[in-house]
CSV table of C-alpha atoms and ligand atoms in Angstrom, one decimal:
chain,number,residue,atom,x,y,z
A,412,MET,CA,26.2,8.8,-23.4
A,413,ASP,CA,27.3,8.8,-19.8
A,414,MET,CA,24.4,10.1,-17.3
A,415,ILE,CA,24.1,11.3,-13.9
A,416,ASN,CA,22.6,8.1,-12.3
A,417,ARG,CA,21.0,10.0,-8.4
A,418,GLN,CA,20.1,7.4,-5.4
A,419,TRP,CA,19.5,6.9,-1.9
A,420,ILE,CA,20.4,3.7,-1.1
A,421,LEU,CA,20.6,1.9,1.8
A,422,ALA,CA,23.0,1.8,3.4
A,423,ARG,CA,22.0,0.5,6.5
A,424,ARG,CA,19.8,-2.0,8.4
A,425,PRO,CA,17.8,-0.5,11.1
A,426,GLN,CA,16.2,-2.2,13.9
A,427,ALA,CA,13.4,-0.5,15.5
A,428,ASN,CA,12.1,2.8,13.7
A,429,ILE,CA,13.0,4.2,10.2
A,430,GLY,CA,15.6,7.6,10.7
A,431,PRO,CA,17.6,9.5,8.5
A,432,ASP,CA,20.6,8.2,8.3
A,433,ASP,CA,20.1,4.6,7.1
A,434,PHE,CA,19.9,5.9,4.1
A,435,GLU,CA,22.5,7.1,2.6
A,436,TYR,CA,22.9,9.7,-0.9
A,437,ARG,CA,24.8,9.4,-3.9
A,438,GLU,CA,25.1,10.8,-7.6
A,439,ILE,CA,27.0,7.5,-10.3
A,440,THR,CA,28.4,8.3,-13.6
A,441,PHE,CA,25.5,5.9,-15.5
A,442,VAL,CA,26.5,4.6,-18.8
A,443,PRO,CA,23.2,2.9,-20.3
A,444,PRO,CA,23.9,-0.8,-21.9
A,445,ILE,CA,23.2,-2.1,-24.7
A,446,LEU,CA,19.5,-4.0,-24.2
A,447,GLN,CA,18.4,-6.9,-23.9
A,448,ASP,CA,15.6,-9.3,-25.3
A,449,ARG,CA,13.0,-7.7,-23.1
A,450,GLU,CA,14.4,-5.2,-21.7
A,451,ILE,CA,14.1,-2.0,-21.2
A,452,LEU,CA,15.6,1.5,-19.9
A,453,VAL,CA,13.1,3.9,-17.9
A,454,ARG,CA,13.4,7.5,-15.0
A,455,SER,CA,11.6,7.3,-12.7
A,456,ARG,CA,8.6,10.3,-12.7
A,457,LEU,CA,6.1,9.4,-10.0
A,458,PHE,CA,7.8,7.5,-6.6
A,459,ARG,CA,5.4,5.3,-4.3
A,460,PHE,CA,5.7,3.5,-1.0
A,461,LEU,CA,4.3,1.1,0.0
A,462,PRO,CA,4.7,-0.7,4.0
A,463,THR,CA,6.0,-3.8,3.2
A,464,MET,CA,9.2,-2.0,1.6
A,465,ARG,CA,10.4,-1.7,5.9
A,466,THR,CA,10.1,-5.9,6.0
A,467,TYR,CA,12.5,-6.1,3.1
A,468,MET,CA,14.7,-3.9,4.2
A,469,LYS,CA,15.2,-6.6,7.3
A,470,GLY,CA,13.8,-8.9,5.0
A,471,SER,CA,11.7,-11.7,6.0
A,472,GLN,CA,11.1,-15.7,5.6
A,473,PHE,CA,9.2,-14.5,2.8
A,474,ARG,CA,11.3,-12.2,1.0
A,475,LYS,CA,15.2,-11.4,0.7
A,476,PRO,CA,16.2,-8.4,2.0
A,477,MET,CA,17.4,-6.1,0.4
A,478,PRO,CA,21.3,-5.9,0.1
A,479,GLU,CA,23.1,-3.0,1.9
A,480,GLY,CA,24.7,-0.5,-0.4
A,481,ALA,CA,21.9,-0.5,-2.9
A,482,PRO,CA,19.6,1.3,-4.7
A,483,MET,CA,16.3,0.9,-1.7
A,484,GLN,CA,13.9,-1.6,-3.6
A,485,SER,CA,10.8,1.0,-4.5
A,486,PRO,CA,8.3,1.5,-6.6
A,487,ALA,CA,7.7,4.0,-9.3
A,488,ALA,CA,5.8,5.0,-12.6
A,489,ALA,CA,8.8,5.2,-15.3
A,490,GLU,CA,9.6,6.7,-18.6
A,491,VAL,CA,10.8,4.3,-20.6
A,492,ILE,CA,13.4,5.9,-23.0
A,493,GLY,CA,14.7,3.5,-24.5
A,494,SER,CA,13.6,-0.3,-24.8
A,495,ASN,CA,13.4,-3.3,-26.8
A,496,ASN,CA,10.2,-5.2,-25.8
A,497,PRO,CA,8.0,-4.1,-28.7
A,498,ASP,CA,5.2,-4.2,-25.4
A,499,PHE,CA,7.0,-0.8,-23.4
A,500,PRO,CA,7.7,1.0,-26.6
A,501,VAL,CA,10.1,5.3,-26.2
A,502,GLY,CA,7.5,7.2,-24.5
A,503,SER,CA,5.3,4.7,-22.0
A,504,ILE,CA,5.1,4.7,-19.3
A,505,VAL,CA,5.1,1.9,-16.5
A,506,SER,CA,5.0,0.2,-12.8
A,507,VAL,CA,7.6,-1.0,-12.1
A,508,MET,CA,10.0,-2.2,-9.2
A,509,MET,CA,13.7,0.1,-9.7
A,510,GLY,CA,14.5,1.7,-6.2
A,511,TRP,CA,15.2,5.0,-5.4
A,512,GLN,CA,17.0,5.5,-7.7
A,513,ASP,CA,17.1,8.2,-11.9
A,514,TYR,CA,17.2,5.7,-14.1
A,515,ALA,CA,17.4,1.5,-13.7
A,516,VAL,CA,17.1,-1.1,-17.0
A,517,LEU,CA,14.5,-4.6,-15.8
A,518,ASP,CA,12.4,-6.5,-18.2
A,519,PRO,CA,9.2,-5.2,-16.7
A,520,SER,CA,7.2,-8.4,-17.9
A,521,ASP,CA,9.0,-10.9,-15.2
A,522,HIS,CA,6.9,-11.2,-11.9
A,523,SER,CA,8.9,-14.2,-10.7
A,524,ASP,CA,9.3,-12.4,-7.1
A,525,GLY,CA,5.9,-13.4,-7.1
A,526,PHE,CA,4.3,-9.6,-5.2
A,527,SER,CA,4.8,-6.6,-8.0
A,528,ALA,CA,1.6,-6.7,-8.5
A,529,GLY,CA,1.1,-4.1,-10.8
A,530,PHE,CA,4.2,-4.1,-12.1
A,531,GLY,CA,4.7,-4.5,-15.9
A,532,MET,CA,1.3,-1.9,-16.2
A,533,LEU,CA,1.3,0.3,-19.0
A,534,LYS,CA,-0.4,3.8,-18.8
A,535,PRO,CA,-3.1,4.1,-20.3
A,536,GLU,CA,-3.7,7.1,-22.6
A,537,GLY,CA,-4.7,10.1,-21.0
A,538,MET,CA,-5.1,9.2,-18.0
A,539,SER,CA,-2.8,11.8,-15.2
A,540,LEU,CA,0.6,9.8,-13.3
A,541,ILE,CA,-1.2,10.7,-10.1
A,542,ASP,CA,-5.0,8.7,-10.9
A,543,PHE,CA,-2.3,6.0,-12.7
A,544,GLU,CA,-0.3,5.5,-8.5
A,545,GLY,CA,-3.5,6.0,-6.1
A,546,LEU,CA,-7.1,6.2,-8.0
A,547,TYR,CA,-6.1,2.7,-10.6
A,548,GLY,CA,-2.8,2.2,-8.0
A,549,VAL,CA,-2.1,-1.1,-6.3
A,550,ASN,CA,-4.0,-0.5,-3.3
A,551,SER,CA,-6.8,0.6,-4.6
A,552,LEU,CA,-7.2,-2.8,-6.0
A,553,THR,CA,-5.7,-5.0,-2.8
A,554,ALA,CA,-9.1,-2.7,-1.0
A,555,TYR,CA,-11.5,-3.5,-3.3
A,556,PHE,CA,-10.3,-7.5,-3.8
A,557,GLY,CA,-9.5,-7.6,-0.5
A,558,LEU,CA,-12.6,-6.2,1.0
A,559,LEU,CA,-15.4,-8.4,-2.2
A,560,GLU,CA,-13.5,-12.0,-2.2
A,561,ILE,CA,-13.3,-12.2,1.8
A,562,GLY,CA,-14.8,-9.4,3.5
A,563,ALA,CA,-18.1,-10.4,0.5
A,564,PRO,CA,-20.0,-8.0,2.6
A,565,ALA,CA,-24.2,-7.3,1.9
A,566,ALA,CA,-26.0,-5.0,3.3
A,567,GLY,CA,-26.3,-4.0,6.4
A,568,GLU,CA,-23.8,-5.4,7.3
A,569,THR,CA,-20.7,-3.5,9.6
A,570,LEU,CA,-17.2,-2.8,8.5
A,571,LEU,CA,-14.8,-2.1,10.2
A,572,VAL,CA,-11.0,-1.1,8.7
A,573,SER,CA,-7.7,-0.7,10.4
A,574,GLY,CA,-5.5,2.1,8.8
A,575,ALA,CA,-8.8,3.7,7.3
A,576,ALA,CA,-7.4,7.2,6.6
A,577,GLY,CA,-4.3,4.6,4.5
A,578,SER,CA,-4.1,4.5,0.9
A,579,THR,CA,-6.1,0.6,1.6
A,580,GLY,CA,-8.0,1.4,3.9
A,581,SER,CA,-9.5,4.6,2.2
A,582,MET,CA,-10.5,3.1,0.3
A,583,VAL,CA,-11.6,-0.7,1.0
A,584,ALA,CA,-14.3,2.0,3.5
A,585,GLN,CA,-16.0,4.3,0.7
A,586,ILE,CA,-15.8,0.2,-1.5
A,587,GLY,CA,-17.8,-1.0,2.2
A,588,LYS,CA,-20.2,2.7,2.0
A,589,LEU,CA,-20.7,2.1,-1.2
A,590,HIS,CA,-21.6,-1.6,-0.7
A,591,GLY,CA,-24.0,-0.8,1.8
A,592,CYS,CA,-21.9,-1.5,5.1
A,593,ARG,CA,-22.3,0.5,8.1
A,594,VAL,CA,-18.7,1.2,7.9
A,595,ILE,CA,-15.8,2.3,10.9
A,596,GLY,CA,-12.9,3.1,10.1
A,597,ILE,CA,-9.6,3.7,12.8
A,598,ALA,CA,-7.0,6.1,12.3
A,599,GLY,CA,-4.7,7.5,14.7
A,600,GLY,CA,-5.9,11.3,15.2
A,601,ARG,CA,-8.9,13.9,15.8
A,602,ASP,CA,-8.1,14.9,12.7
A,603,LYS,CA,-8.1,12.0,10.7
A,604,CYS,CA,-10.7,10.3,12.3
A,605,ASP,CA,-13.2,13.5,11.6
A,606,TRP,CA,-11.8,13.1,7.9
A,607,LEU,CA,-13.7,9.4,6.9
A,608,VAL,CA,-16.4,10.8,8.8
A,609,ASP,CA,-17.1,14.1,7.7
A,610,GLU,CA,-15.6,13.8,4.7
A,611,LEU,CA,-14.8,10.4,3.0
A,612,GLY,CA,-18.9,10.0,5.1
A,613,LEU,CA,-18.1,7.2,7.7
A,614,ASP,CA,-20.2,5.5,10.5
A,615,GLY,CA,-18.5,6.0,13.1
A,616,ALA,CA,-14.2,6.6,13.7
A,617,ILE,CA,-12.1,6.2,16.6
A,618,ASP,CA,-9.0,7.6,17.3
A,619,TYR,CA,-6.9,4.5,18.5
A,620,LYS,CA,-3.6,7.1,19.4
A,621,SER,CA,-5.9,9.0,22.2
A,622,GLU,CA,-9.6,6.3,22.8
A,623,ASP,CA,-10.3,3.3,24.8
A,624,VAL,CA,-10.5,0.7,21.6
A,625,GLY,CA,-12.6,-1.8,23.3
A,626,ALA,CA,-14.7,0.1,24.6
A,627,ARG,CA,-15.5,2.6,21.9
A,628,LEU,CA,-15.8,-0.6,19.3
A,629,GLY,CA,-18.8,-1.4,21.6
A,630,GLU,CA,-20.4,1.6,20.8
A,631,LEU,CA,-19.8,2.0,17.7
A,632,CYS,CA,-20.8,-1.3,16.1
A,633,PRO,CA,-23.2,-2.6,19.6
A,634,ARG,CA,-25.1,-5.4,17.2
A,635,GLY,CA,-20.9,-7.4,16.6
A,636,VAL,CA,-18.3,-6.9,13.9
A,637,ASN,CA,-19.7,-8.3,10.6
A,638,ILE,CA,-16.4,-7.6,8.9
A,639,PHE,CA,-13.1,-6.6,10.2
A,640,PHE,CA,-10.3,-5.6,6.8
A,641,ASP,CA,-7.3,-5.8,9.2
A,642,ASN,CA,-4.3,-3.1,7.8
A,643,VAL,CA,-2.3,-3.2,10.9
A,644,GLY,CA,-2.4,-6.6,12.8
A,645,GLY,CA,-1.2,-6.8,16.5
A,646,ALA,CA,-3.7,-5.1,19.5
A,647,ILE,CA,-6.6,-4.1,17.3
A,648,LEU,CA,-6.8,-6.9,15.9
A,649,ASP,CA,-6.5,-8.2,18.7
A,650,PHE,CA,-10.2,-6.2,19.7
A,651,ALA,CA,-11.9,-6.7,16.3
A,652,VAL,CA,-11.1,-10.6,17.2
A,653,ASP,CA,-13.7,-9.5,21.2
A,654,HIS,CA,-16.1,-7.4,19.3
A,655,MET,CA,-17.6,-10.0,15.7
A,656,ALA,CA,-20.7,-11.4,15.0
A,657,PRO,CA,-21.0,-14.8,14.1
A,658,PHE,CA,-20.0,-16.0,11.0
A,659,GLY,CA,-17.8,-12.8,10.5
A,660,ARG,CA,-14.6,-12.5,8.0
A,661,ILE,CA,-11.6,-11.1,9.0
A,662,ALA,CA,-9.4,-9.9,5.7
A,663,LEU,CA,-6.1,-9.9,7.1
A,664,CYS,CA,-3.5,-7.3,5.0
A,665,GLY,CA,-1.6,-6.1,6.2
A,666,GLN,CA,0.5,-5.4,10.2
A,667,ILE,CA,2.0,-2.6,9.6
A,668,SER,CA,2.0,-2.3,13.7
A,669,SER,CA,5.3,-4.6,14.0
A,670,TYR,CA,7.1,-3.7,10.9
A,671,ASP,CA,9.3,-1.1,13.4
A,672,ASP,CA,9.5,-4.3,15.0
A,673,GLY,CA,13.8,-6.0,14.5
A,674,GLU,CA,12.9,-9.4,13.9
A,675,SER,CA,10.0,-9.7,16.9
A,676,LEU,CA,6.3,-10.9,15.0
A,677,ALA,CA,3.6,-9.0,16.0
A,678,THR,CA,1.4,-10.6,18.6
A,679,GLY,CA,-2.5,-12.6,16.8
A,680,PRO,CA,-5.7,-13.1,18.6
A,681,ARG,CA,-5.9,-14.7,22.3
A,682,ASN,CA,-9.5,-14.7,21.7
A,683,MET,CA,-9.7,-18.6,20.0
A,684,MET,CA,-12.4,-19.3,21.1
A,685,ARG,CA,-14.8,-16.2,19.7
A,686,VAL,CA,-13.4,-17.2,16.0
A,687,ILE,CA,-14.3,-21.6,16.7
A,688,TYR,CA,-17.7,-20.8,18.8
A,689,TRP,CA,-18.4,-17.6,16.4
A,690,ARG,CA,-17.8,-19.3,13.3
A,691,LEU,CA,-15.2,-17.0,12.2
A,692,LYS,CA,-13.0,-16.5,9.4
A,693,MET,CA,-9.8,-14.9,8.9
A,694,GLN,CA,-7.9,-14.9,5.5
A,695,GLY,CA,-4.7,-13.7,4.5
A,696,PHE,CA,-4.1,-12.7,0.5
A,697,VAL,CA,-1.9,-11.3,-0.6
A,698,VAL,CA,-3.2,-8.7,-3.9
A,699,SER,CA,-1.2,-10.8,-7.1
A,700,ASP,CA,-3.5,-13.1,-6.7
A,701,TYR,CA,-6.3,-11.7,-8.5
A,702,ARG,CA,-3.4,-10.1,-11.2
A,703,ASN,CA,-6.6,-11.9,-13.6
A,704,ALA,CA,-9.0,-9.5,-12.9
A,705,PHE,CA,-7.6,-6.7,-12.5
A,706,GLU,CA,-9.8,-5.6,-15.1
A,707,THR,CA,-12.7,-5.2,-14.3
A,708,ALA,CA,-11.3,-4.1,-10.8
A,709,TYR,CA,-10.7,-1.1,-12.8
A,710,ALA,CA,-14.2,-0.9,-14.6
A,711,ASP,CA,-15.8,-0.6,-11.6
A,712,LEU,CA,-13.2,1.9,-10.0
A,713,ARG,CA,-13.6,3.7,-12.8
A,714,ARG,CA,-17.2,3.7,-12.8
A,715,TRP,CA,-17.2,4.6,-8.9
A,716,HIS,CA,-15.0,7.8,-9.1
A,717,GLU,CA,-17.3,9.6,-12.3
A,718,GLU,CA,-20.1,8.6,-10.0
A,719,GLY,CA,-19.1,10.7,-7.9
A,720,ARG,CA,-19.2,7.9,-5.1
A,721,VAL,CA,-15.5,6.5,-4.7
A,722,ARG,CA,-12.9,9.5,-4.0
A,723,HIS,CA,-8.9,9.0,-3.6
A,724,SER,CA,-6.8,10.9,-1.9
A,725,SER,CA,-3.3,11.3,-2.8
A,726,ASP,CA,-0.9,12.9,0.0
A,727,ILE,CA,1.7,14.4,-3.0
A,728,TYR,CA,5.6,15.4,-2.0
A,729,GLU,CA,8.3,17.1,-5.7
A,730,GLY,CA,11.5,16.5,-5.2
A,731,PHE,CA,14.5,12.9,-5.5
A,732,ARG,CA,16.6,14.1,-2.0
A,733,LEU,CA,13.1,13.9,0.0
A,734,LEU,CA,12.4,10.4,-0.9
A,735,PRO,CA,13.9,9.2,3.5
A,736,ARG,CA,12.0,11.4,5.1
A,737,THR,CA,8.3,11.1,2.9
A,738,PHE,CA,9.1,6.2,2.8
A,739,MET,CA,8.8,7.9,7.0
A,740,ARG,CA,5.8,9.4,7.3
A,741,LEU,CA,4.3,5.4,7.0
A,742,PHE,CA,4.9,5.1,9.9
A,743,ASP,CA,5.1,8.2,12.2
A,744,GLY,CA,1.7,8.8,11.2
A,745,THR,CA,1.6,12.5,9.3
A,746,SER,CA,0.5,10.9,6.2
A,747,LYS,CA,-3.0,9.8,5.0
A,748,GLY,CA,-4.6,8.7,2.0
A,749,THR,CA,-1.4,7.1,-0.6
A,750,LEU,CA,1.6,8.9,0.0
A,751,LEU,CA,4.0,9.5,-3.7
A,752,LEU,CA,7.3,12.2,-4.1
A,753,ARG,CA,6.6,13.4,-7.5
A,754,SER,CA,10.9,13.2,-9.1
A,755,ASP,CA,12.6,16.7,-10.1
B,568,LIG,N1,-1.3,-7.6,0.7
B,568,LIG,C1,-1.6,-7.7,0.4
B,568,LIG,O1,-0.6,-7.9,-0.8
B,568,LIG,C2,-1.3,-5.8,0.4
B,568,LIG,C3,-1.2,-4.9,-0.6
B,568,LIG,C4,-0.7,-3.5,-0.2
B,568,LIG,C5,-1.2,-3.4,0.9
B,568,LIG,N2,-1.4,-4.5,2.4
B,568,LIG,C6,-1.4,-3.8,3.3
B,568,LIG,O2,-1.5,-3.6,3.6
B,568,LIG,C7,-1.3,-2.1,4.9
B,568,LIG,C8,-1.7,-1.1,4.3
B,568,LIG,O3,-0.8,-0.2,2.6
B,568,LIG,P1,-0.6,1.6,2.4
B,568,LIG,O4,0.2,1.8,1.6
B,568,LIG,O5,-2.4,1.5,2.1
B,568,LIG,O6,-0.5,2.3,3.4
B,568,LIG,P2,-1.1,2.9,4.3
B,568,LIG,O7,-2.6,2.8,5.0
B,568,LIG,O8,-1.4,4.5,3.4
B,568,LIG,O9,-0.1,2.8,5.6
B,568,LIG,C9,-0.2,4.0,6.0
B,568,LIG,C10,-0.4,4.1,8.0
B,568,LIG,O10,-0.6,3.6,8.1
B,568,LIG,C11,-0.6,3.6,10.0
B,568,LIG,N3,0.3,2.7,10.5
B,568,LIG,C12,1.8,3.1,10.2
B,568,LIG,N4,2.5,2.5,11.6
B,568,LIG,C13,1.2,2.2,12.8
B,568,LIG,C14,1.7,0.9,13.7
B,568,LIG,N5,2.4,1.4,14.3
B,568,LIG,N6,0.4,1.1,14.5
B,568,LIG,C15,-0.8,1.3,13.6
B,568,LIG,N7,-1.0,1.7,12.1
B,568,LIG,C16,-0.6,2.6,12.4
B,568,LIG,C17,-0.1,5.7,9.9
B,568,LIG,O11,-2.1,5.9,9.8
B,568,LIG,P3,-3.0,6.5,11.3
B,568,LIG,O12,-2.2,7.3,11.9
B,568,LIG,O13,-3.9,6.0,11.7
B,568,LIG,O14,-2.0,5.6,11.9
B,568,LIG,C18,0.1,5.6,8.3
B,568,LIG,O15,-0.6,6.5,8.2
B,568,LIG,C19,-0.5,-2.0,4.2
B,568,LIG,O16,-0.3,-2.5,6.3
B,568,LIG,C20,0.5,-2.6,3.7
B,568,LIG,O17,1.6,-3.9,4.2
B,568,LIG,C21,-0.6,-5.1,1.6
């Protein structure tokens, strides 16, 4: 049976900030092919937005650029509507990289790109779609492993988190609190900073858009920062290194401050002598490194959530037509928590 497949395609490769003209809407006739061994036919239900989709748009030494004229590559929770794979029966919901479109045929167990953490995961019975992509989504796993494995928090230590009101950052901050850390967040705008302190219970927040970050770090972290979880890079990382305590750990999670910057890379910290004399550790990580331990993280997240010690915030939009505009929210600071879009 022929179907209409709505798509948002990458119309051109933006050099700076993304805008509506970088995307083009189209409807094409879709004739479902005969499924090959392990393939499934899926219908998108809930789209999630990754800041790194911006880097896939331009390409990098780590990943080929998305092809122009093809659907924007993006993760989604999708319903299996046809299956030649016994692990993914019709009616199940699976997290996949399927692009901004209604229908796709794929092999959900193909992780050959090495980055597809959380893809091919089946939604457990009884879990809501929002929790599947939010509370138990890849960003919570990123927060969990980046903080606990690289940050190695101990009670009484000071944890600094950049991008603290975002999807990953807000989970890092809360997991840090429940491990007994003093937690300071950095976010853009008074509203987000108030939310971090008043609602999530952080010990302080710095509005990097209106405050002197260096001066505020000095006030809020007088004994230095023991752990810095960095989602942002660039100038914020530079300030943080200047305020690290001896034997501090820096978990390098992302560099969102530079994702819009064309070909240029974010600057690194200048104060490398502090890294040496204070015996600091800086380590990058990719959440898929921890794939074999995801079940442990899910169990902890579930328990903490049930105990009311961790809450998850989602920012949910409705309607396929809004995909590009919703994606832009990641970069203009208007998103809080995990940004999701429910397809209609
Ligand atoms: N290593 C891994 O395995 C892994 C996995 C997942 C995500 N990540 C990385 O983790 C980071 C957070 O991802 P997420 O999905 O949780 O996104 P997110 O934090 O929800 O991202 C959106 C937020 O980033 C902030 N932001 C946007 N542009 C910025 C800029 N130029 N300078 C400073 N802050 C800016 C904005 O908050 P403000 O209003 O506060 O500026 C925005 O609301 C990203 O860098 C992402 O690439 C890494």
